[in-house]
Coordinates of C-alpha atoms and ligand atoms in Angstrom, one line a residue:
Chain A
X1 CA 0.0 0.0 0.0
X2 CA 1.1 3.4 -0.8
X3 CA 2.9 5.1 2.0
X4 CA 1.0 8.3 3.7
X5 CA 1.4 9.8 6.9
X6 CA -1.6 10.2 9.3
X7 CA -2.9 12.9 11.2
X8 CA -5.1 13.3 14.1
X9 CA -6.7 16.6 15.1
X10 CA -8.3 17.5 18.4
X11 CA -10.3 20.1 16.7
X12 CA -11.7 21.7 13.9
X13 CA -9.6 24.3 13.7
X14 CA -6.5 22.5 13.8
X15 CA -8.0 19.9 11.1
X16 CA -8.6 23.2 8.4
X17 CA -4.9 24.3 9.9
X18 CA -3.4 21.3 8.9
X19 CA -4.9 21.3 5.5
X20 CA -3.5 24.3 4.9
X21 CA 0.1 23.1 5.9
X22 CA 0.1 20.2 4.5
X23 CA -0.9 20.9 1.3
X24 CA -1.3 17.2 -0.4
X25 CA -3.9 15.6 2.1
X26 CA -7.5 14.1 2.2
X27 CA -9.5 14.0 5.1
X28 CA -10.8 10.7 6.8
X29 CA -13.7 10.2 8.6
X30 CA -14.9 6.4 9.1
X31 CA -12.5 5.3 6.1
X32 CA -14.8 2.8 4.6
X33 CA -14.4 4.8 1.3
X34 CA -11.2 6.0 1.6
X35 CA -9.1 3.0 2.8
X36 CA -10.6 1.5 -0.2
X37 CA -9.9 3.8 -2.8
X38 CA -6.4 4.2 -1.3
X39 CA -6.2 0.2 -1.6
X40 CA -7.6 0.4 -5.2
X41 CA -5.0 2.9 -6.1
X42 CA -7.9 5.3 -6.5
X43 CA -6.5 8.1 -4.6
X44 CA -2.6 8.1 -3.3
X45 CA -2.9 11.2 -1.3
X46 CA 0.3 11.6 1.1
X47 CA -0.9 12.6 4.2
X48 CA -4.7 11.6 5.7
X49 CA -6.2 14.2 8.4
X50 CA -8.7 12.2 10.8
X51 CA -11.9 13.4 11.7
X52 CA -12.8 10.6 13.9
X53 CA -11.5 12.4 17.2
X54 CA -13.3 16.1 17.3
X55 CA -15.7 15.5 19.5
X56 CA -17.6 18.6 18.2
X57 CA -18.5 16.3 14.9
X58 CA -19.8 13.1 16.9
X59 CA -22.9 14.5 17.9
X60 CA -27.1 14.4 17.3
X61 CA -28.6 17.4 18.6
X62 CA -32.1 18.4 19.1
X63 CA -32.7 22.2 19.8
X64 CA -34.4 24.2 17.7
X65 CA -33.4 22.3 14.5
X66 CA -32.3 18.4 14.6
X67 CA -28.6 18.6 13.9
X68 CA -26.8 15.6 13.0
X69 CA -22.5 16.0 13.1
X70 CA -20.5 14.9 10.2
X71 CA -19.0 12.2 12.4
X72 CA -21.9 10.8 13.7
X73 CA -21.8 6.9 12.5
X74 CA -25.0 5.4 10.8
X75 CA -24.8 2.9 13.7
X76 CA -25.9 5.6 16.1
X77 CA -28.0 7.1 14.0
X78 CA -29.7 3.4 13.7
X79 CA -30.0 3.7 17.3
X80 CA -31.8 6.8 17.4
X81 CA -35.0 6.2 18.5
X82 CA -36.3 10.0 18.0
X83 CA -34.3 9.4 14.4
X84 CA -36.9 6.3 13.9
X85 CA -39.9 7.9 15.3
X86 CA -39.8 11.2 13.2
X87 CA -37.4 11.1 10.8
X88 CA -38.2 7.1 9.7
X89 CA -36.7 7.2 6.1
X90 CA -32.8 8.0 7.5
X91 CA -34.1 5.2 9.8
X92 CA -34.8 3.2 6.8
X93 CA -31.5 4.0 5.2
X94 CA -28.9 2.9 7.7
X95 CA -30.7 -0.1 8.4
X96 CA -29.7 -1.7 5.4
X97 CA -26.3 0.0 5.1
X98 CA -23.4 -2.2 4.6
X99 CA -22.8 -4.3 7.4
X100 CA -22.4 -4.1 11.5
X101 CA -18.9 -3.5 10.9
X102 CA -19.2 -1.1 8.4
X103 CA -22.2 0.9 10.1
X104 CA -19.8 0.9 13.5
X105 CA -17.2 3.3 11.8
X106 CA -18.8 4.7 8.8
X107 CA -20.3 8.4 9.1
X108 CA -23.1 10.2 7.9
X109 CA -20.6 13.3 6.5
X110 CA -18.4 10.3 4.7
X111 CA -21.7 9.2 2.7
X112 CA -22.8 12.5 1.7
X113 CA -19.0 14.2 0.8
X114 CA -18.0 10.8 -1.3
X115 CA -21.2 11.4 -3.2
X116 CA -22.2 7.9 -5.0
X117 CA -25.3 8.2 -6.5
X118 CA -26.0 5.2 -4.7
X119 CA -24.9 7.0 -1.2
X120 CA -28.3 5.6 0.6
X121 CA -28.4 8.5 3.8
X122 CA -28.8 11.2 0.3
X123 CA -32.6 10.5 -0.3
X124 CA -33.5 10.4 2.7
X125 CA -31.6 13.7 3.6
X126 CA -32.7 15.5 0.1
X127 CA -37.1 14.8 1.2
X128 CA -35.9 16.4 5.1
X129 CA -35.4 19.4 2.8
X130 CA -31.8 19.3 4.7
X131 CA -28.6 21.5 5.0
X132 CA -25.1 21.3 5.0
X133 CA -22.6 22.9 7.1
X134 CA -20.0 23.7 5.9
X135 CA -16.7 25.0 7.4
X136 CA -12.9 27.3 6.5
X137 CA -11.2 29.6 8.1
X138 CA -13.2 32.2 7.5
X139 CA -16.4 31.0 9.1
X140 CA -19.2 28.4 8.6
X141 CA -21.5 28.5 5.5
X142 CA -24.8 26.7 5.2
X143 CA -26.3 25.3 1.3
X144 CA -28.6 23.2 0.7
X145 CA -28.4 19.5 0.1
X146 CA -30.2 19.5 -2.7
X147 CA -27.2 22.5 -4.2
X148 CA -24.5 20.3 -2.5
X149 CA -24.3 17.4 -5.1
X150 CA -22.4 18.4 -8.3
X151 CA -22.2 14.8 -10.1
X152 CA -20.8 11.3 -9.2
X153 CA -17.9 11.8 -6.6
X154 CA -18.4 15.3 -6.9
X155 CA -19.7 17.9 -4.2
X156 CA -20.3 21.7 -4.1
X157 CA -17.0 22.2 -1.7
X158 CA -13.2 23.3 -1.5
X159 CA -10.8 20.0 -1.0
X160 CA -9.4 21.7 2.3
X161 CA -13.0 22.7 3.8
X162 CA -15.1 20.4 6.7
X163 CA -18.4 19.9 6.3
X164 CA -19.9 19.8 10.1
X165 CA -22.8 18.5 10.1
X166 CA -26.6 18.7 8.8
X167 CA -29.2 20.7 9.7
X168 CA -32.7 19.4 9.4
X169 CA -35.8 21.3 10.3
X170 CA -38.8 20.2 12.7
X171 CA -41.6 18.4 10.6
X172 CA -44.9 19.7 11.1
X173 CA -47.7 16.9 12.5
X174 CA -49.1 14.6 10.5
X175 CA -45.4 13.7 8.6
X176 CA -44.4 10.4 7.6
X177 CA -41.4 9.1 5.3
X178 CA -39.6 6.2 4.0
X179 CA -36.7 5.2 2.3
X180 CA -36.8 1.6 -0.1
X181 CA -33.6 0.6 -1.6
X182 CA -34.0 -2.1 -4.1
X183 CA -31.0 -4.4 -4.2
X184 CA -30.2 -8.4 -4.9
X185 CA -29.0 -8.6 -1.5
X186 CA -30.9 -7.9 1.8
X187 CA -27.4 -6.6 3.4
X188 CA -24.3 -5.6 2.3
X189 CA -25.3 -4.8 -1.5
X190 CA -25.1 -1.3 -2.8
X191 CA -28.6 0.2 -4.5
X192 CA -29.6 -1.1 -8.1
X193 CA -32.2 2.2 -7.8
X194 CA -33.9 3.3 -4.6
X195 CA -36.4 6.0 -3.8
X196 CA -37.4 8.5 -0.4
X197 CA -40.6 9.9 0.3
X198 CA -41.7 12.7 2.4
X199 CA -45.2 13.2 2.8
X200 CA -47.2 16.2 5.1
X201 CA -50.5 15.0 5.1
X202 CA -53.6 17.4 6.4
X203 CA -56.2 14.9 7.5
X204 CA -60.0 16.4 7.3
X205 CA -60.9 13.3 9.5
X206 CA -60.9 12.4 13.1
X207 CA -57.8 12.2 13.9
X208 CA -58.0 9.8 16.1
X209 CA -60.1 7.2 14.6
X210 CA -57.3 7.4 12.5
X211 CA -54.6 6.8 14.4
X212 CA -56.4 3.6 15.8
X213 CA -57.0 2.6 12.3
X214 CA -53.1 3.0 11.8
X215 CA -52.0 1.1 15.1
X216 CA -54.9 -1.5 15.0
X217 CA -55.5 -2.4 11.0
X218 CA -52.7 -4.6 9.4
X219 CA -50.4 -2.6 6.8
X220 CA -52.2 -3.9 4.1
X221 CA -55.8 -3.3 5.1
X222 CA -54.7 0.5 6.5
X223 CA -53.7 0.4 3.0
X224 CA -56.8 -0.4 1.3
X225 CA -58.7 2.4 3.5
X226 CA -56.2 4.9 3.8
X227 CA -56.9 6.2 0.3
X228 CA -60.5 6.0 0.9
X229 CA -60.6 8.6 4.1
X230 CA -60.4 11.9 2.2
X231 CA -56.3 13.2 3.4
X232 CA -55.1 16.2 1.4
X233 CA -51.3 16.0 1.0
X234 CA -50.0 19.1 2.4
X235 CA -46.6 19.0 1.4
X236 CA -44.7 16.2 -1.2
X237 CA -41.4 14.8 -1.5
X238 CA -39.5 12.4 -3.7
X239 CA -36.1 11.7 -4.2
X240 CA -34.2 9.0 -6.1
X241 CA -31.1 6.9 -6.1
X242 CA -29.2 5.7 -9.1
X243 CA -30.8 7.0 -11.2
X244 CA -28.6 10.1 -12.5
X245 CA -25.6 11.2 -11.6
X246 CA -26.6 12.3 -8.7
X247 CA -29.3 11.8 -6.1
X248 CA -32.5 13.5 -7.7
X249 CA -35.7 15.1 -6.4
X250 CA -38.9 14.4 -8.5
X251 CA -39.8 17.8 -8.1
X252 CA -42.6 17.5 -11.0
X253 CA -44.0 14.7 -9.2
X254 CA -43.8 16.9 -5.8
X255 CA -45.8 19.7 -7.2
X256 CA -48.2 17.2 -8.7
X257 CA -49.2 15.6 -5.3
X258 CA -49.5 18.7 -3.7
X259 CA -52.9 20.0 -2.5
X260 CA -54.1 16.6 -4.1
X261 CA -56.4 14.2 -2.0
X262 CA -54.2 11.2 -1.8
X263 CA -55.8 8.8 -4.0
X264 CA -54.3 5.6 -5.7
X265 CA -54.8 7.2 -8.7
X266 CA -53.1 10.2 -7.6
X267 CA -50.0 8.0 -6.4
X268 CA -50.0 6.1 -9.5
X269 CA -49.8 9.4 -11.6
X270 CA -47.1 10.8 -9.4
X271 CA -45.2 7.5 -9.7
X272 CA -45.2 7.5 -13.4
X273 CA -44.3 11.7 -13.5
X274 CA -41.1 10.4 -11.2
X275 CA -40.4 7.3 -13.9
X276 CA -40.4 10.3 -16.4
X277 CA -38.0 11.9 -14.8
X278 CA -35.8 9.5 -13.9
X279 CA -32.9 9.3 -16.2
X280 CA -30.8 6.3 -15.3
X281 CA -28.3 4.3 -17.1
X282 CA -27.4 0.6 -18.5
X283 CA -25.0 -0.8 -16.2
X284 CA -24.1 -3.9 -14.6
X285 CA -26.6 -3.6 -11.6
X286 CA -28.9 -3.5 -13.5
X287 CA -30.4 -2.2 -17.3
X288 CA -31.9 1.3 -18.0
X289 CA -35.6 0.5 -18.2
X290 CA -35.7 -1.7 -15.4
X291 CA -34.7 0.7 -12.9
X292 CA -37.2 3.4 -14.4
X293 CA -40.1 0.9 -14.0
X294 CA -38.5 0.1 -10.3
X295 CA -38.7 3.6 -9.3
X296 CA -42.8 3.3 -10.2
X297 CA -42.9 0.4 -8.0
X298 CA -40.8 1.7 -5.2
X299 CA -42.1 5.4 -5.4
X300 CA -46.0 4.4 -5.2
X301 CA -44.7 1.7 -1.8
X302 CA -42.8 4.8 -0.1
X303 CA -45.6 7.2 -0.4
X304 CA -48.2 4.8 0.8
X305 CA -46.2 3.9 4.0
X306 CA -45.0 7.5 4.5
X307 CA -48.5 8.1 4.5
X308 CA -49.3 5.5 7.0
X309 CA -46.0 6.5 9.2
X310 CA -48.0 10.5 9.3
X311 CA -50.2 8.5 11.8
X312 CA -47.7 6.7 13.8
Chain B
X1 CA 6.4 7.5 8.5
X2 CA 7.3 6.1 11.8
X3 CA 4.9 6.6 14.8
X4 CA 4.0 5.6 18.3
X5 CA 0.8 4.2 19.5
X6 CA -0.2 3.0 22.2
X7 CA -3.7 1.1 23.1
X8 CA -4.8 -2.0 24.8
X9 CA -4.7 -5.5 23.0
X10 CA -5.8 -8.4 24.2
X11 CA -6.5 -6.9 27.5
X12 CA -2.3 -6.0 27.8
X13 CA -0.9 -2.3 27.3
X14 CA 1.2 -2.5 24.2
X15 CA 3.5 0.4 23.1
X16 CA 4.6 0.3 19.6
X17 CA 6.0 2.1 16.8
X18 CA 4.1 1.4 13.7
X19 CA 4.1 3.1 10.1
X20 CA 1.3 5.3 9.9
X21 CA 0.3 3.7 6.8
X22 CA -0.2 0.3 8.0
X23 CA -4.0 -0.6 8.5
X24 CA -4.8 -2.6 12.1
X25 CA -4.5 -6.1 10.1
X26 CA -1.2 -5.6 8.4
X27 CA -0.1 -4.6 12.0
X28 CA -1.9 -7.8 13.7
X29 CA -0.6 -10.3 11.0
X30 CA 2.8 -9.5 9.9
X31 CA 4.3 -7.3 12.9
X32 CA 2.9 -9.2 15.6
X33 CA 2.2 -12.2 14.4
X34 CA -1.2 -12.4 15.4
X35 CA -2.2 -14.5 12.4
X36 CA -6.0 -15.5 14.3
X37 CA -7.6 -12.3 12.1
X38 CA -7.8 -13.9 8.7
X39 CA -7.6 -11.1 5.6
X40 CA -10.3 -12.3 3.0
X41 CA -11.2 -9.5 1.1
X42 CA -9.2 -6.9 2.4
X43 CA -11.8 -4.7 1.2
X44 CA -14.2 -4.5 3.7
X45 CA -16.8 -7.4 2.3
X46 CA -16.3 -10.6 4.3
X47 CA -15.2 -9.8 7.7
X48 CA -12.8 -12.5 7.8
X49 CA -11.0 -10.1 9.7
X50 CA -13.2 -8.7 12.3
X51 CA -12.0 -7.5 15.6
X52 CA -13.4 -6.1 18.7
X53 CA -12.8 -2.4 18.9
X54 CA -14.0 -0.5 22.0
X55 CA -16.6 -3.6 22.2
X56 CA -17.7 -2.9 18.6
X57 CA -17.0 -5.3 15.7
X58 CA -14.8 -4.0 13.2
X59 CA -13.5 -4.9 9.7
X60 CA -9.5 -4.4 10.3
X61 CA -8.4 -4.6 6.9
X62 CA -9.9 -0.8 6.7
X63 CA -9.0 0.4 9.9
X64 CA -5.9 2.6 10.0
X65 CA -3.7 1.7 12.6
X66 CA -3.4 4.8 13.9
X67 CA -6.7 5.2 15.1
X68 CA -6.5 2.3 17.3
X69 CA -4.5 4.8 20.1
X70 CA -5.8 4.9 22.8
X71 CA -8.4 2.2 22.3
X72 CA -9.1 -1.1 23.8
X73 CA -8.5 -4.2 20.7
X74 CA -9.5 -7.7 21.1
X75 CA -8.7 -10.1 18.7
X76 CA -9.7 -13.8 18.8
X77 CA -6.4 -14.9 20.8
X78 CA -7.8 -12.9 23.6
X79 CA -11.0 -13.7 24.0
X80 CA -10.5 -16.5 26.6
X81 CA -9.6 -15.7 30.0
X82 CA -6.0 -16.9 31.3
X83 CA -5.8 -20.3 32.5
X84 CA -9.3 -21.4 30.8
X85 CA -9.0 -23.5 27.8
X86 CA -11.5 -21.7 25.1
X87 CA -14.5 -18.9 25.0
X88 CA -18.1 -20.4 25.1
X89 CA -18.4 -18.9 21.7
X90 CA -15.0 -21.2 20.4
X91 CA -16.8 -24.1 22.3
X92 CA -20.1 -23.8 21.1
X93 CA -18.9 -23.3 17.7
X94 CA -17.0 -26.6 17.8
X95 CA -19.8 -28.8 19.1
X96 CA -22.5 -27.5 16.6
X97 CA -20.3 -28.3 13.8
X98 CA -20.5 -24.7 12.4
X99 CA -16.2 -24.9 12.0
X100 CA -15.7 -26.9 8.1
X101 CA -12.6 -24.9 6.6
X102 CA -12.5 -22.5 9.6
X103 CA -11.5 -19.6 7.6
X104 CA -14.6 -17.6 8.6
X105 CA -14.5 -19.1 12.0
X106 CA -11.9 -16.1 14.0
X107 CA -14.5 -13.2 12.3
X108 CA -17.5 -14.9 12.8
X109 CA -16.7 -15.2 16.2
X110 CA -15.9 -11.6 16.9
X111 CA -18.4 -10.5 15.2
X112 CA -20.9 -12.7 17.6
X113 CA -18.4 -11.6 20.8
X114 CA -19.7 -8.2 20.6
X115 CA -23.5 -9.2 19.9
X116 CA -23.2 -10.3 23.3
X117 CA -21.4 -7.1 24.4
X118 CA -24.5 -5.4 23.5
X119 CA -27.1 -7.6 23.9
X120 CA -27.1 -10.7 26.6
X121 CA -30.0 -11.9 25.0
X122 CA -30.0 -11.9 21.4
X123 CA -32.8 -13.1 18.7
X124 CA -32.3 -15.0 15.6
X125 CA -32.7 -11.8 14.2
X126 CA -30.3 -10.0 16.1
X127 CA -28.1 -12.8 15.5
X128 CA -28.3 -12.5 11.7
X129 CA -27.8 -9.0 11.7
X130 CA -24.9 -9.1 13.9
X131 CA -23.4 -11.6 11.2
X132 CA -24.5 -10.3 8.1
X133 CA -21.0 -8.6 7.1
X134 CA -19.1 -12.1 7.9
X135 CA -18.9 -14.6 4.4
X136 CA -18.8 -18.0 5.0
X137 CA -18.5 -20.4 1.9
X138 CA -18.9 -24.3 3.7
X139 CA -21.2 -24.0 6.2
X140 CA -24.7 -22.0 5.1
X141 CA -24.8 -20.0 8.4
X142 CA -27.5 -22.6 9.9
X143 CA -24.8 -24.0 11.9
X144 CA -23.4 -20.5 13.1
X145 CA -26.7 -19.2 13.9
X146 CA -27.3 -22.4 16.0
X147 CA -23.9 -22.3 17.6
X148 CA -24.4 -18.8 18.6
X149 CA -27.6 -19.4 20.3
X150 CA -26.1 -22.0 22.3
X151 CA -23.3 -20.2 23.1
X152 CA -26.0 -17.5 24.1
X153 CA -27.8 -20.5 26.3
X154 CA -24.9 -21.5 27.9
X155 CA -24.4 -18.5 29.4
Ligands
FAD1 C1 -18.2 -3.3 2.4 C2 -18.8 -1.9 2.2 C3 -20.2 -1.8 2.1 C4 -20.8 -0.6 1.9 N1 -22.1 -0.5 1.8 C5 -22.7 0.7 1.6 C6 -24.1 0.8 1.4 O1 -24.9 -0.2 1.6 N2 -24.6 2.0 1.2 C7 -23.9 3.2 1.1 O2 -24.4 4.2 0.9 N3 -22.5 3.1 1.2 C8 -21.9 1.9 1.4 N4 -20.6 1.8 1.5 C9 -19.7 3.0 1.3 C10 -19.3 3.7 2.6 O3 -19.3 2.9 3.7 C11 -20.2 4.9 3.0 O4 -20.2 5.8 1.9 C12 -19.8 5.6 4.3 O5 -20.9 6.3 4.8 C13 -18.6 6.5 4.1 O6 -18.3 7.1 5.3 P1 -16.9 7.2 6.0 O7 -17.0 7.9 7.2 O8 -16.3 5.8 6.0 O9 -16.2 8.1 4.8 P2 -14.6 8.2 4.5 O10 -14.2 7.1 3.7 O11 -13.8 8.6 5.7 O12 -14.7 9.5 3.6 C14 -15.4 9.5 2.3 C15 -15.1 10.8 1.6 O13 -15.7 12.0 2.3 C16 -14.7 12.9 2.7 N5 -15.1 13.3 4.0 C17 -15.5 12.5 5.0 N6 -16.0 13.3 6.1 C18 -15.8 14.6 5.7 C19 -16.1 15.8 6.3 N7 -16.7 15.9 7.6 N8 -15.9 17.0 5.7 C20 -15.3 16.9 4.4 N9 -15.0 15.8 3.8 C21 -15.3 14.6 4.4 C22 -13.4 12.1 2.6 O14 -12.3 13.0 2.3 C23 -13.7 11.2 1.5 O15 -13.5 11.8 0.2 C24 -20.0 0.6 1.7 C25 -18.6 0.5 1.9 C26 -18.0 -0.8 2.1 C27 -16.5 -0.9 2.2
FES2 S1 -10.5 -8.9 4.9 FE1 -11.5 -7.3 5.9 S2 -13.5 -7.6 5.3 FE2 -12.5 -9.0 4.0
FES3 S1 -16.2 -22.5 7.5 FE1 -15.3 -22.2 5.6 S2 -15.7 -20.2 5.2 FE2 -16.9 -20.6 6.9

């Protein structure tokens, strides 16, 4: 293996301080991409700058915004209850990410900076309607998520700046999301196309004859009567996976569903508008027009049980 | 470049001056000849290499081994307490027959050591997930499953 030297910060400053000085060096968070690309012979960068020990990056906090650190590892995001209860489809993501060993070390900020269109915390983040943080030594700068993805591999950033963390604002009631990443494997299998759905839902009903509905009724016979109750969709969002060169909102399909009564027919149009603008490739995973039919599938299964989750 | 770290291994305090390019396996396997981690893959896909970092499995063939400063490290030499013979883990995995090549055997077990570190009382479920980064090519995981539930019984 190529030779680099390896260098381990305290704080934030010191990290961008050592950039500067060092001039040929990558940062390192988890490693899961970077170890392997260095193995590869991807990237030979000479000297490696650690994130892994400023304790400023390795926290979830929940003031006035949720605010999830660079650092923080999908495993404790996975164990996040207040993650699962409200903001399910991240939930839904690091559940099926990689593997134990992967999840214990890999970080949220390492999946959104290495930018694979298969990165599965980037749908979920893009429907939160989520910010980065970004940081130099001039000060921090906030864009959003949706800004922050330039192409494959490829982010809206400076080598030598830190991104911090992500800022996600408080859903109003009634939300629900999901995340479904379609791939051969149950674990440890990267995306052949995957899809995230936010849904704001303003229910005209009793309220709570609906939530007993949605904690008594099996998924699929909630399913069969959800459509029927007459729920306006307040606010709509889809994002994709693999299906571009970079994670993609369905923002025709968005603006479709909204102020709609969510309908099956309704889904099913807003499904195919997503197909439409889905423009994936051939490629080994899998072929073209497979993965543009699989995002009907998936997109019409995520709204109905981001729907459901609004109840939860 | 030459560096010092220093960390707990095994449940010893080692100090040692390692290259800071090395990755925890490489520094396991050839330096100290701790040759119980397996390297499969070395990428991160099989786990044949698993170790116990911190009580949290980890795939060492992408672990810097800088980063282990500091930190506590237990490989599957040190699993079992001085004096006794084998873990209930290596025990269990022996009498359920889930050993055939035994390539696996070292990660699988780590991998299952620190299930129990987080959960005394693990489901099949649990027990799958908990495994689900470790190939195995003889046995069909039935047996592993099986031997990690009566490791989990004899408890
Ligand atoms: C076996 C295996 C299975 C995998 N399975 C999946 C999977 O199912 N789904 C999936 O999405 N990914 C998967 N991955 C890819 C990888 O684990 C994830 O992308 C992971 O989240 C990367 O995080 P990390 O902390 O390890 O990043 P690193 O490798 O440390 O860094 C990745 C990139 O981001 C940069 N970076 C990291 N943190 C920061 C920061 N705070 N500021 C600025 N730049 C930063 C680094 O310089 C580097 O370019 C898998 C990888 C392996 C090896
Ligand atoms: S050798 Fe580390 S996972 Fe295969
Ligand atoms: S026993 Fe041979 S790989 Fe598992």
């Amino acid at each position: 293996m190529k030779r680099f030297d390896y260098h381990v910060p305290q704080s934030i400053e010191e990290a961008l301080n050592l950039f500067k000085s060092l001039g040929d060096a990558i940062y390192i968070a988890g490693g899961t991409d970077v170890m392997v690309n260095i193995k590869r012979k991807k990237i030979s960068p000479k000297n490696l700058i650690s994130l892994r020990n400023i304790t400023a990056l390795k926290v979830i906090e929940k003031g006035k915004e949720l605010k999830i650190g660079s650092c923080v590892t999908h495993e404790q995001l996975l164990k996040d209850k207040y993650i699962e209860k409200y903001y399910t489809a991240l939930h839904d993501a690091v559940r099926k990410l990689g593997s134990k060993q992967i999840r214990n070390v890999a970080t949220i900020g390492g999946n959104i900076c290495n930018a694979a269109p298969s990165a599965d915390t980037a749908c979920p983040l893009l429907v939160f309607d989520t910010k980065v943080l970004i940081r130099n030594e001039k000060g921090e700068r906030k864009i959003p998520l949706h800004d922050f993805f330039l192409g494959p591999y490829s982010v809206s950033k400076d080598e030598g700046e830190i991104v911090t963390g992500f800022e996600i604002t408080f859903l109003p009631p009634y939300s629900g999301s999901a995340y479904i990443k379609h791939s051969r494997r149950e674990a440890m299998d990267l995306a052949i196309v995957s899809v995230a759905t936010r849904l704001t839902l303003s229910p005209e009903v009793d309220i709570d004859f609906l939530k007993r509905e949605a904690g008594e009724k099996t998924y699929s016979e909630f399913e069969s009567r959800l459509l029927s109750y007459g729920i306006t969709v307040k606010e709509a969002r889809i994002a994709m996976g693999v299906v571009a060169p970079r994670p993609l909102r369905a923002k025709e399909a968005e603006d479709y569903l909204c102020g709609k009564r969510l309908t099956d027919e309704a889904i099913r149009e807003a499904s195919e508008i997503a197909s439409s603008v889905a423009k994936p490739r051939d490629t080994l995973r899998g072929e073209a027009w497979y993965r543009r039919e699989m995002v009907k599938v998936l997109t019409r299964r995520a709204i109905l049980l981001s729907a459901k989750r609004a109840f939860d | 470049m030459k560096r010092e770290i220093k960390f707990k291994l095994n449940g010893e305090e080692v100090t040692a001056e390692v290259e800071s390019h090395w990755t925890l396996l490489y520094f396991l396997r050839e330096v100290l000849k701790l040759k119980g981690t397996k390297e499969g893959c070395g990428y991160g896909e099989c786990g044949a290499c698993t170790v116990v970092i911190d009580k949290m499995a980890v795939n060492s063939c992408l672990f810097p081994v800088m980063e282990v400063n500091g930190k506590d490290v237990l490989t599957i030499e040190g699993i079992s307490g001085p004096g006794e013979a084998l873990h209930p883990l290596q025990k269990a995995f022996i009498e359920e027959g889930a050993v055939q090549c035994g390539f696996c055997t070292p990660g699988m077990i780590m991998s299952a050591y620190a299930l129990f570190e987080e959960k005394k009382n693990p489901d099949d479920e649990d027990i799958k997930e908990a495994i689900e980064g470790n190939l195995c090519r003889c046995t069909g995981y039935v047996k592993i499953i099986d031997a990690i539930n009566a490791a989990k019984r004899g408890k």
